[in-house]
Amino acid sequence: MQLLWGIIKFIVIILSSLWVGVFVWTHQPLGRYVSLALISVWVFFTLAVLVSIIKPALFSSLLSHQSLLLIFFAVVAIAIACFFSMSASNERDWNPEVAQMLDYRLDRDGNTLTISNVRNFDWQDKTHFQPRWEIRQYDLAKLQTVDFIASYWMGDAIAHTLVSFGFSDGNQLALSIEIRKEVNEQFSTLGGFFRKFELVIIAADEKDIIYTRSNIRHEDVYIYPINMPKDHIQALLLAYLAKAKSLKTQPKWYNSLVNNCTTAIYELIDDIQPLPFDYRILLSGYIPSYLYDQQLIDNRYSLQQWQQRAHINPKSKPYSVNHPISTAEYSQLIRTDF
């Protein structure tokens, strides 16, 4: 029993120490080098605590095993308190591509939807672009479709996911739940667990937000039409917009596991059209197979056939800054095999 208790203490101490170390490294409160020095001291202190479990007599003349544990967990408690005291904010020096937050209004007729801050950047490469934020109007009476987009950049299990709403007049409105990076800030999966990034919903032109991933970042992008009744499609669009508007007054943290681009989509759809929870919701790259199993993707074709049809890169590859394509042409092009 004593051995088991010792093993449990070992595991708890190692995991707690790792959490504190990653938390400090993620935020680097005193700068890169001071934070690195603090983490090094913390690692050596953790090793001392672990040694004191095995051979407590070595520390009896300096600090007892119990004293070392008390100091260790006091530091852990302080780190946890700092973590939970952090508040999300909309007042930071934002990266240009997430600098604006969308707003919207519905006219009295209930059909004319006006959205401000629709992103329509003109991208030359990953770092060079012409910023453009627009006000656009959409007729909800003409809302017809919703498509699910998955963009893969690091293997089959992980993808960035977004949706695009289609109107009978040819308009498309893409909505993407993203991290809100500050200037000179880079995406970090670990950072997403430690309140490093706020959450933002970006409304965008398809030729901006989808083309950028397929033709500028060279990610593998797939687009799937979703089977939903029109009233559910409209409810989903309005739920997206309401969530985006709420973030303007109540900013939220992005979380790599439970509050990300895919889990947020699942929650929005589940409120309208209840769906069973599945591990694939956490492994976003497998969401297309989940949607297929729920018959939200047309089962008249196999999933493999859909993946071939849905892959937009071969269709959009010929187009570039030197060989441009219009928004309307691009939206039609990526759907040619539907």
GROMACS .gro file of C-alpha atoms in nm:
model
  338
    1MET     CA    1   0.000   0.000   0.000
    2GLN     CA    2   0.287   0.234   0.082
    3LEU     CA    3   0.441   0.162  -0.259
    4LEU     CA    4   0.112   0.242  -0.433
    5TRP     CA    5   0.082   0.568  -0.242
    6GLY     CA    6   0.438   0.657  -0.340
    7ILE     CA    7   0.364   0.590  -0.708
    8ILE     CA    8   0.052   0.808  -0.692
    9LYS     CA    9   0.251   1.092  -0.533
   10PHE     CA   10   0.516   1.057  -0.804
   11ILE     CA   11   0.256   1.082  -1.082
   12VAL     CA   12   0.073   1.380  -0.924
   13ILE     CA   13   0.399   1.570  -0.866
   14ILE     CA   14   0.530   1.508  -1.219
   15LEU     CA   15   0.201   1.610  -1.384
   16SER     CA   16   0.164   1.916  -1.160
   17SER     CA   17   0.523   2.021  -1.227
   18LEU     CA   18   0.476   1.976  -1.601
   19TRP     CA   19   0.156   2.186  -1.594
   20VAL     CA   20   0.329   2.473  -1.411
   21GLY     CA   21   0.630   2.460  -1.641
   22VAL     CA   22   0.423   2.471  -1.961
   23PHE     CA   23   0.201   2.746  -1.817
   24VAL     CA   24   0.504   2.966  -1.742
   25TRP     CA   25   0.664   2.891  -2.079
   26THR     CA   26   0.342   2.962  -2.268
   27HIS     CA   27   0.297   3.309  -2.117
   28GLN     CA   28   0.659   3.396  -2.033
   29PRO     CA   29   0.551   3.663  -1.780
   30LEU     CA   30   0.906   3.789  -1.720
   31GLY     CA   31   1.038   3.745  -2.072
   32ARG     CA   32   1.185   3.447  -2.251
   33TYR     CA   33   1.517   3.409  -2.068
   34VAL     CA   34   1.397   3.483  -1.714
   35SER     CA   35   1.105   3.244  -1.767
   36LEU     CA   36   1.346   2.978  -1.893
   37ALA     CA   37   1.562   3.027  -1.582
   38LEU     CA   38   1.256   2.998  -1.357
   39ILE     CA   39   1.150   2.678  -1.530
   40SER     CA   40   1.500   2.534  -1.486
   41VAL     CA   41   1.491   2.611  -1.112
   42TRP     CA   42   1.143   2.458  -1.097
   43VAL     CA   43   1.263   2.138  -1.264
   44PHE     CA   44   1.550   2.098  -1.017
   45PHE     CA   45   1.317   2.168  -0.727
   46THR     CA   46   1.072   1.906  -0.857
   47LEU     CA   47   1.356   1.653  -0.878
   48ALA     CA   48   1.445   1.732  -0.517
   49VAL     CA   49   1.085   1.669  -0.412
   50LEU     CA   50   1.083   1.335  -0.597
   51VAL     CA   51   1.413   1.229  -0.439
   52SER     CA   52   1.275   1.321  -0.096
   53ILE     CA   53   0.995   1.068  -0.150
   54ILE     CA   54   1.248   0.789  -0.211
   55LYS     CA   55   1.509   0.894   0.046
   56PRO     CA   56   1.356   1.138   0.295
   57ALA     CA   57   1.659   1.107   0.526
   58LEU     CA   58   1.873   1.303   0.278
   59PHE     CA   59   1.671   1.616   0.345
   60SER     CA   60   1.602   1.590   0.716
   61SER     CA   61   1.886   1.827   0.808
   62LEU     CA   62   1.775   2.095   0.562
   63LEU     CA   63   1.409   2.068   0.472
   64SER     CA   64   1.186   1.778   0.557
   65HIS     CA   65   1.001   1.587   0.291
   66GLN     CA   66   0.676   1.739   0.418
   67SER     CA   67   0.817   2.093   0.392
   68LEU     CA   68   0.928   2.036   0.034
   69LEU     CA   69   0.582   1.905  -0.055
   70LEU     CA   70   0.420   2.206   0.112
   71ILE     CA   71   0.636   2.450  -0.088
   72PHE     CA   72   0.578   2.253  -0.409
   73PHE     CA   73   0.200   2.251  -0.385
   74ALA     CA   74   0.195   2.615  -0.271
   75VAL     CA   75   0.367   2.708  -0.598
   76VAL     CA   76   0.122   2.489  -0.792
   77ALA     CA   77  -0.171   2.656  -0.615
   78ILE     CA   78  -0.036   3.002  -0.700
   79ALA     CA   79   0.003   2.903  -1.067
   80ILE     CA   80  -0.353   2.766  -1.077
   81ALA     CA   81  -0.484   3.085  -0.912
   82CYS     CA   82  -0.302   3.294  -1.175
   83PHE     CA   83  -0.451   3.077  -1.451
   84PHE     CA   84  -0.809   3.121  -1.334
   85SER     CA   85  -0.763   3.493  -1.264
   86MET     CA   86  -0.678   3.561  -1.630
   87SER     CA   87  -0.960   3.736  -1.814
   88ALA     CA   88  -1.021   3.724  -2.188
   89SER     CA   89  -1.016   4.064  -2.356
   90ASN     CA   90  -1.102   4.234  -2.683
   91GLU     CA   91  -0.852   4.514  -2.619
   92ARG     CA   92  -0.521   4.387  -2.755
   93ASP     CA   93  -0.290   4.460  -3.047
   94TRP     CA   94  -0.450   4.212  -3.285
   95ASN     CA   95  -0.312   4.044  -3.593
   96PRO     CA   96  -0.467   4.224  -3.896
   97GLU     CA   97  -0.660   3.916  -4.014
   98VAL     CA   98  -0.855   3.900  -3.684
   99ALA     CA   99  -0.849   4.271  -3.599
  100GLN     CA  100  -1.222   4.325  -3.655
  101MET     CA  101  -1.522   4.148  -3.503
  102LEU     CA  102  -1.838   4.105  -3.703
  103ASP     CA  103  -2.164   4.273  -3.614
  104TYR     CA  104  -2.505   4.231  -3.772
  105ARG     CA  105  -2.862   4.351  -3.778
  106LEU     CA  106  -3.188   4.219  -3.918
  107ASP     CA  107  -3.425   4.467  -4.078
  108ARG     CA  108  -3.786   4.480  -3.966
  109ASP     CA  109  -3.893   4.250  -4.246
  110GLY     CA  110  -3.685   3.976  -4.081
  111ASN     CA  111  -3.517   3.886  -4.410
  112THR     CA  112  -3.260   4.154  -4.488
  113LEU     CA  113  -2.944   4.067  -4.299
  114THR     CA  114  -2.667   4.328  -4.285
  115ILE     CA  115  -2.325   4.213  -4.163
  116SER     CA  116  -2.040   4.453  -4.097
  117ASN     CA  117  -1.672   4.355  -4.095
  118VAL     CA  118  -1.691   4.078  -4.351
  119ARG     CA  119  -1.328   3.997  -4.431
  120ASN     CA  120  -1.231   4.008  -4.797
  121PHE     CA  121  -0.851   4.033  -4.798
  122ASP     CA  122  -0.652   4.017  -5.119
  123TRP     CA  123  -0.372   3.771  -5.038
  124GLN     CA  124  -0.041   3.771  -5.227
  125ASP     CA  125   0.133   3.524  -4.995
  126LYS     CA  126   0.124   3.423  -4.627
  127THR     CA  127   0.252   3.758  -4.502
  128HIS     CA  128   0.155   4.004  -4.777
  129PHE     CA  129  -0.207   4.102  -4.825
  130GLN     CA  130  -0.436   4.396  -4.884
  131PRO     CA  131  -0.674   4.427  -4.585
  132ARG     CA  132  -1.038   4.486  -4.671
  133TRP     CA  133  -1.333   4.473  -4.431
  134GLU     CA  134  -1.674   4.515  -4.592
  135ILE     CA  135  -2.041   4.562  -4.511
  136ARG     CA  136  -2.257   4.309  -4.694
  137GLN     CA  137  -2.627   4.237  -4.717
  138TYR     CA  138  -2.793   3.899  -4.749
  139ASP     CA  139  -3.154   3.798  -4.810
  140LEU     CA  140  -3.250   3.527  -4.560
  141ALA     CA  141  -3.543   3.431  -4.783
  142LYS     CA  142  -3.282   3.316  -5.035
  143LEU     CA  143  -3.076   3.113  -4.788
  144GLN     CA  144  -3.059   2.759  -4.925
  145THR     CA  145  -2.748   2.562  -4.827
  146VAL     CA  146  -2.477   2.513  -4.571
  147ASP     CA  147  -2.143   2.350  -4.648
  148PHE     CA  148  -1.885   2.210  -4.408
  149ILE     CA  149  -1.519   2.280  -4.484
  150ALA     CA  150  -1.222   2.092  -4.336
  151SER     CA  151  -0.867   2.217  -4.392
  152TYR     CA  152  -0.581   1.979  -4.307
  153TRP     CA  153  -0.232   2.099  -4.225
  154MET     CA  154  -0.089   1.842  -3.982
  155GLY     CA  155  -0.207   1.492  -4.064
  156ASP     CA  156  -0.544   1.320  -4.083
  157ALA     CA  157  -0.659   1.369  -3.723
  158ILE     CA  158  -0.649   1.747  -3.700
  159ALA     CA  159  -0.818   2.000  -3.926
  160HIS     CA  160  -0.947   2.353  -3.910
  161THR     CA  161  -1.321   2.347  -3.969
  162LEU     CA  162  -1.563   2.615  -4.083
  163VAL     CA  163  -1.898   2.652  -4.255
  164SER     CA  164  -2.028   2.844  -4.554
  165PHE     CA  165  -2.389   2.946  -4.610
  166GLY     CA  166  -2.520   2.963  -4.967
  167PHE     CA  167  -2.794   3.185  -5.110
  168SER     CA  168  -2.993   3.136  -5.430
  169ASP     CA  169  -2.862   3.467  -5.570
  170GLY     CA  170  -2.508   3.324  -5.567
  171ASN     CA  171  -2.387   3.485  -5.246
  172GLN     CA  172  -2.181   3.276  -5.004
  173LEU     CA  173  -2.106   3.369  -4.643
  174ALA     CA  174  -1.822   3.180  -4.475
  175LEU     CA  175  -1.805   3.177  -4.095
  176SER     CA  176  -1.496   3.052  -3.915
  177ILE     CA  177  -1.437   3.009  -3.542
  178GLU     CA  178  -1.071   3.092  -3.486
  179ILE     CA  179  -0.807   3.189  -3.236
  180ARG     CA  180  -0.757   3.564  -3.212
  181LYS     CA  181  -0.383   3.606  -3.244
  182GLU     CA  182  -0.202   3.920  -3.139
  183VAL     CA  183   0.061   4.084  -3.358
  184ASN     CA  184   0.372   3.861  -3.385
  185GLU     CA  185   0.190   3.580  -3.204
  186GLN     CA  186   0.203   3.227  -3.346
  187PHE     CA  187  -0.050   2.948  -3.308
  188SER     CA  188   0.035   2.691  -3.043
  189THR     CA  189  -0.176   2.387  -2.961
  190LEU     CA  190  -0.033   2.391  -2.607
  191GLY     CA  191  -0.107   2.762  -2.580
  192GLY     CA  192  -0.469   2.679  -2.656
  193PHE     CA  193  -0.485   2.482  -2.330
  194PHE     CA  194  -0.340   2.766  -2.122
  195ARG     CA  195  -0.555   3.071  -2.203
  196LYS     CA  196  -0.312   3.207  -2.456
  197PHE     CA  197  -0.570   3.299  -2.720
  198GLU     CA  198  -0.915   3.452  -2.729
  199LEU     CA  199  -1.192   3.310  -2.948
  200VAL     CA  200  -1.331   3.501  -3.246
  201ILE     CA  201  -1.583   3.428  -3.522
  202ILE     CA  202  -1.475   3.566  -3.858
  203ALA     CA  203  -1.724   3.635  -4.137
  204ALA     CA  204  -1.546   3.619  -4.470
  205ASP     CA  205  -1.561   3.598  -4.844
  206GLU     CA  206  -1.488   3.242  -4.961
  207LYS     CA  207  -1.207   3.361  -5.187
  208ASP     CA  208  -1.041   3.503  -4.878
  209ILE     CA  209  -1.081   3.241  -4.609
  210ILE     CA  210  -1.091   2.920  -4.817
  211TYR     CA  211  -0.867   3.019  -5.109
  212THR     CA  212  -0.602   3.133  -4.860
  213ARG     CA  213  -0.584   2.787  -4.707
  214SER     CA  214  -0.578   2.594  -5.035
  215ASN     CA  215  -0.367   2.823  -5.255
  216ILE     CA  216  -0.160   3.037  -5.017
  217ARG     CA  217  -0.093   2.807  -4.721
  218HIS     CA  218  -0.118   2.493  -4.937
  219GLU     CA  219  -0.336   2.304  -4.691
  220ASP     CA  220  -0.560   2.020  -4.813
  221VAL     CA  221  -0.913   2.158  -4.815
  222TYR     CA  222  -1.238   1.962  -4.849
  223ILE     CA  223  -1.592   2.101  -4.880
  224TYR     CA  224  -1.902   1.891  -4.808
  225PRO     CA  225  -2.266   1.995  -4.864
  226ILE     CA  226  -2.470   1.930  -4.549
  227ASN     CA  227  -2.821   1.783  -4.542
  228MET     CA  228  -3.030   2.013  -4.321
  229PRO     CA  229  -3.383   2.151  -4.347
  230LYS     CA  230  -3.388   2.516  -4.452
  231ASP     CA  231  -3.532   2.629  -4.119
  232HIS     CA  232  -3.240   2.458  -3.941
  233ILE     CA  233  -2.992   2.621  -4.178
  234GLN     CA  234  -3.136   2.963  -4.098
  235ALA     CA  235  -3.138   2.888  -3.726
  236LEU     CA  236  -2.773   2.781  -3.748
  237LEU     CA  237  -2.672   3.100  -3.929
  238LEU     CA  238  -2.849   3.318  -3.673
  239ALA     CA  239  -2.695   3.117  -3.387
  240TYR     CA  240  -2.349   3.176  -3.534
  241LEU     CA  241  -2.415   3.549  -3.560
  242ALA     CA  242  -2.558   3.569  -3.208
  243LYS     CA  243  -2.252   3.389  -3.069
  244ALA     CA  244  -2.021   3.622  -3.262
  245LYS     CA  245  -2.204   3.927  -3.128
  246SER     CA  246  -2.190   3.798  -2.770
  247LEU     CA  247  -1.811   3.771  -2.798
  248LYS     CA  248  -1.795   4.149  -2.848
  249THR     CA  249  -1.927   4.207  -2.496
  250GLN     CA  250  -1.823   3.881  -2.330
  251PRO     CA  251  -1.488   3.767  -2.474
  252LYS     CA  252  -1.406   3.399  -2.430
  253TRP     CA  253  -1.089   3.194  -2.425
  254TYR     CA  254  -1.014   2.951  -2.704
  255ASN     CA  255  -0.941   2.602  -2.572
  256SER     CA  256  -0.766   2.344  -2.789
  257LEU     CA  257  -0.984   2.063  -2.651
  258VAL     CA  258  -1.326   2.190  -2.545
  259ASN     CA  259  -1.381   2.532  -2.706
  260ASN     CA  260  -1.234   2.525  -3.054
  261CYS     CA  261  -1.340   2.556  -3.417
  262THR     CA  262  -1.508   2.212  -3.416
  263THR     CA  263  -1.657   2.172  -3.068
  264ALA     CA  264  -1.820   2.514  -3.105
  265ILE     CA  265  -1.978   2.408  -3.437
  266TYR     CA  266  -2.103   2.088  -3.275
  267GLU     CA  267  -2.263   2.282  -2.988
  268LEU     CA  268  -2.435   2.524  -3.226
  269ILE     CA  269  -2.577   2.242  -3.441
  270ASP     CA  270  -2.667   2.028  -3.140
  271ASP     CA  271  -2.888   2.307  -3.002
  272ILE     CA  272  -3.086   2.301  -3.327
  273GLN     CA  273  -3.063   1.940  -3.437
  274PRO     CA  274  -2.948   1.715  -3.147
  275LEU     CA  275  -2.651   1.493  -3.231
  276PRO     CA  276  -2.474   1.220  -3.030
  277PHE     CA  277  -2.133   1.306  -2.891
  278ASP     CA  278  -1.844   1.118  -3.051
  279TYR     CA  279  -1.466   1.109  -3.010
  280ARG     CA  280  -1.438   1.244  -3.366
  281ILE     CA  281  -1.568   1.579  -3.243
  282LEU     CA  282  -1.242   1.611  -3.050
  283LEU     CA  283  -1.033   1.480  -3.341
  284SER     CA  284  -1.154   1.735  -3.592
  285GLY     CA  285  -0.996   1.571  -3.894
  286TYR     CA  286  -1.245   1.285  -3.864
  287ILE     CA  287  -1.554   1.506  -3.854
  288PRO     CA  288  -1.649   1.430  -4.218
  289SER     CA  289  -1.687   1.060  -4.130
  290TYR     CA  290  -1.894   1.157  -3.825
  291LEU     CA  291  -2.122   1.378  -4.036
  292TYR     CA  292  -2.150   1.097  -4.290
  293ASP     CA  293  -2.253   0.849  -4.017
  294GLN     CA  294  -2.518   1.097  -3.899
  295GLN     CA  295  -2.642   1.123  -4.261
  296LEU     CA  296  -2.567   1.494  -4.266
  297ILE     CA  297  -2.357   1.414  -4.573
  298ASP     CA  298  -2.553   1.243  -4.853
  299ASN     CA  299  -2.517   0.865  -4.814
  300ARG     CA  300  -2.595   0.795  -5.180
  301TYR     CA  301  -2.220   0.817  -5.232
  302SER     CA  302  -1.954   0.649  -5.022
  303LEU     CA  303  -1.737   0.861  -4.796
  304GLN     CA  304  -1.440   0.783  -5.020
  305GLN     CA  305  -1.633   0.913  -5.323
  306TRP     CA  306  -1.722   1.226  -5.129
  307GLN     CA  307  -1.361   1.285  -5.033
  308GLN     CA  308  -1.263   1.275  -5.399
  309ARG     CA  309  -1.543   1.513  -5.493
  310ALA     CA  310  -1.488   1.742  -5.195
  311HIS     CA  311  -1.113   1.797  -5.241
  312ILE     CA  312  -1.084   2.149  -5.381
  313ASN     CA  313  -0.705   2.177  -5.426
  314PRO     CA  314  -0.690   2.017  -5.773
  315LYS     CA  315  -0.966   2.254  -5.887
  316SER     CA  316  -0.818   2.574  -5.747
  317LYS     CA  317  -0.448   2.496  -5.804
  318PRO     CA  318  -0.425   2.676  -6.145
  319TYR     CA  319  -0.521   3.009  -5.988
  320SER     CA  320  -0.280   3.251  -5.824
  321VAL     CA  321  -0.195   3.620  -5.791
  322ASN     CA  322  -0.077   3.613  -6.152
  323HIS     CA  323  -0.381   3.417  -6.266
  324PRO     CA  324  -0.667   3.552  -6.052
  325ILE     CA  325  -1.024   3.433  -6.022
  326SER     CA  326  -1.332   3.623  -5.904
  327THR     CA  327  -1.523   3.536  -5.588
  328ALA     CA  328  -1.827   3.412  -5.782
  329GLU     CA  329  -1.611   3.198  -6.011
  330TYR     CA  330  -1.419   3.056  -5.716
  331SER     CA  331  -1.735   2.960  -5.525
  332GLN     CA  332  -1.869   2.782  -5.833
  333LEU     CA  333  -1.535   2.618  -5.911
  334ILE     CA  334  -1.491   2.446  -5.574
  335ARG     CA  335  -1.842   2.298  -5.603
  336THR     CA  336  -1.816   2.166  -5.959
  337ASP     CA  337  -1.842   1.798  -5.856
  338PHE     CA  338  -2.152   1.843  -5.640
   0.00000   0.00000   0.00000
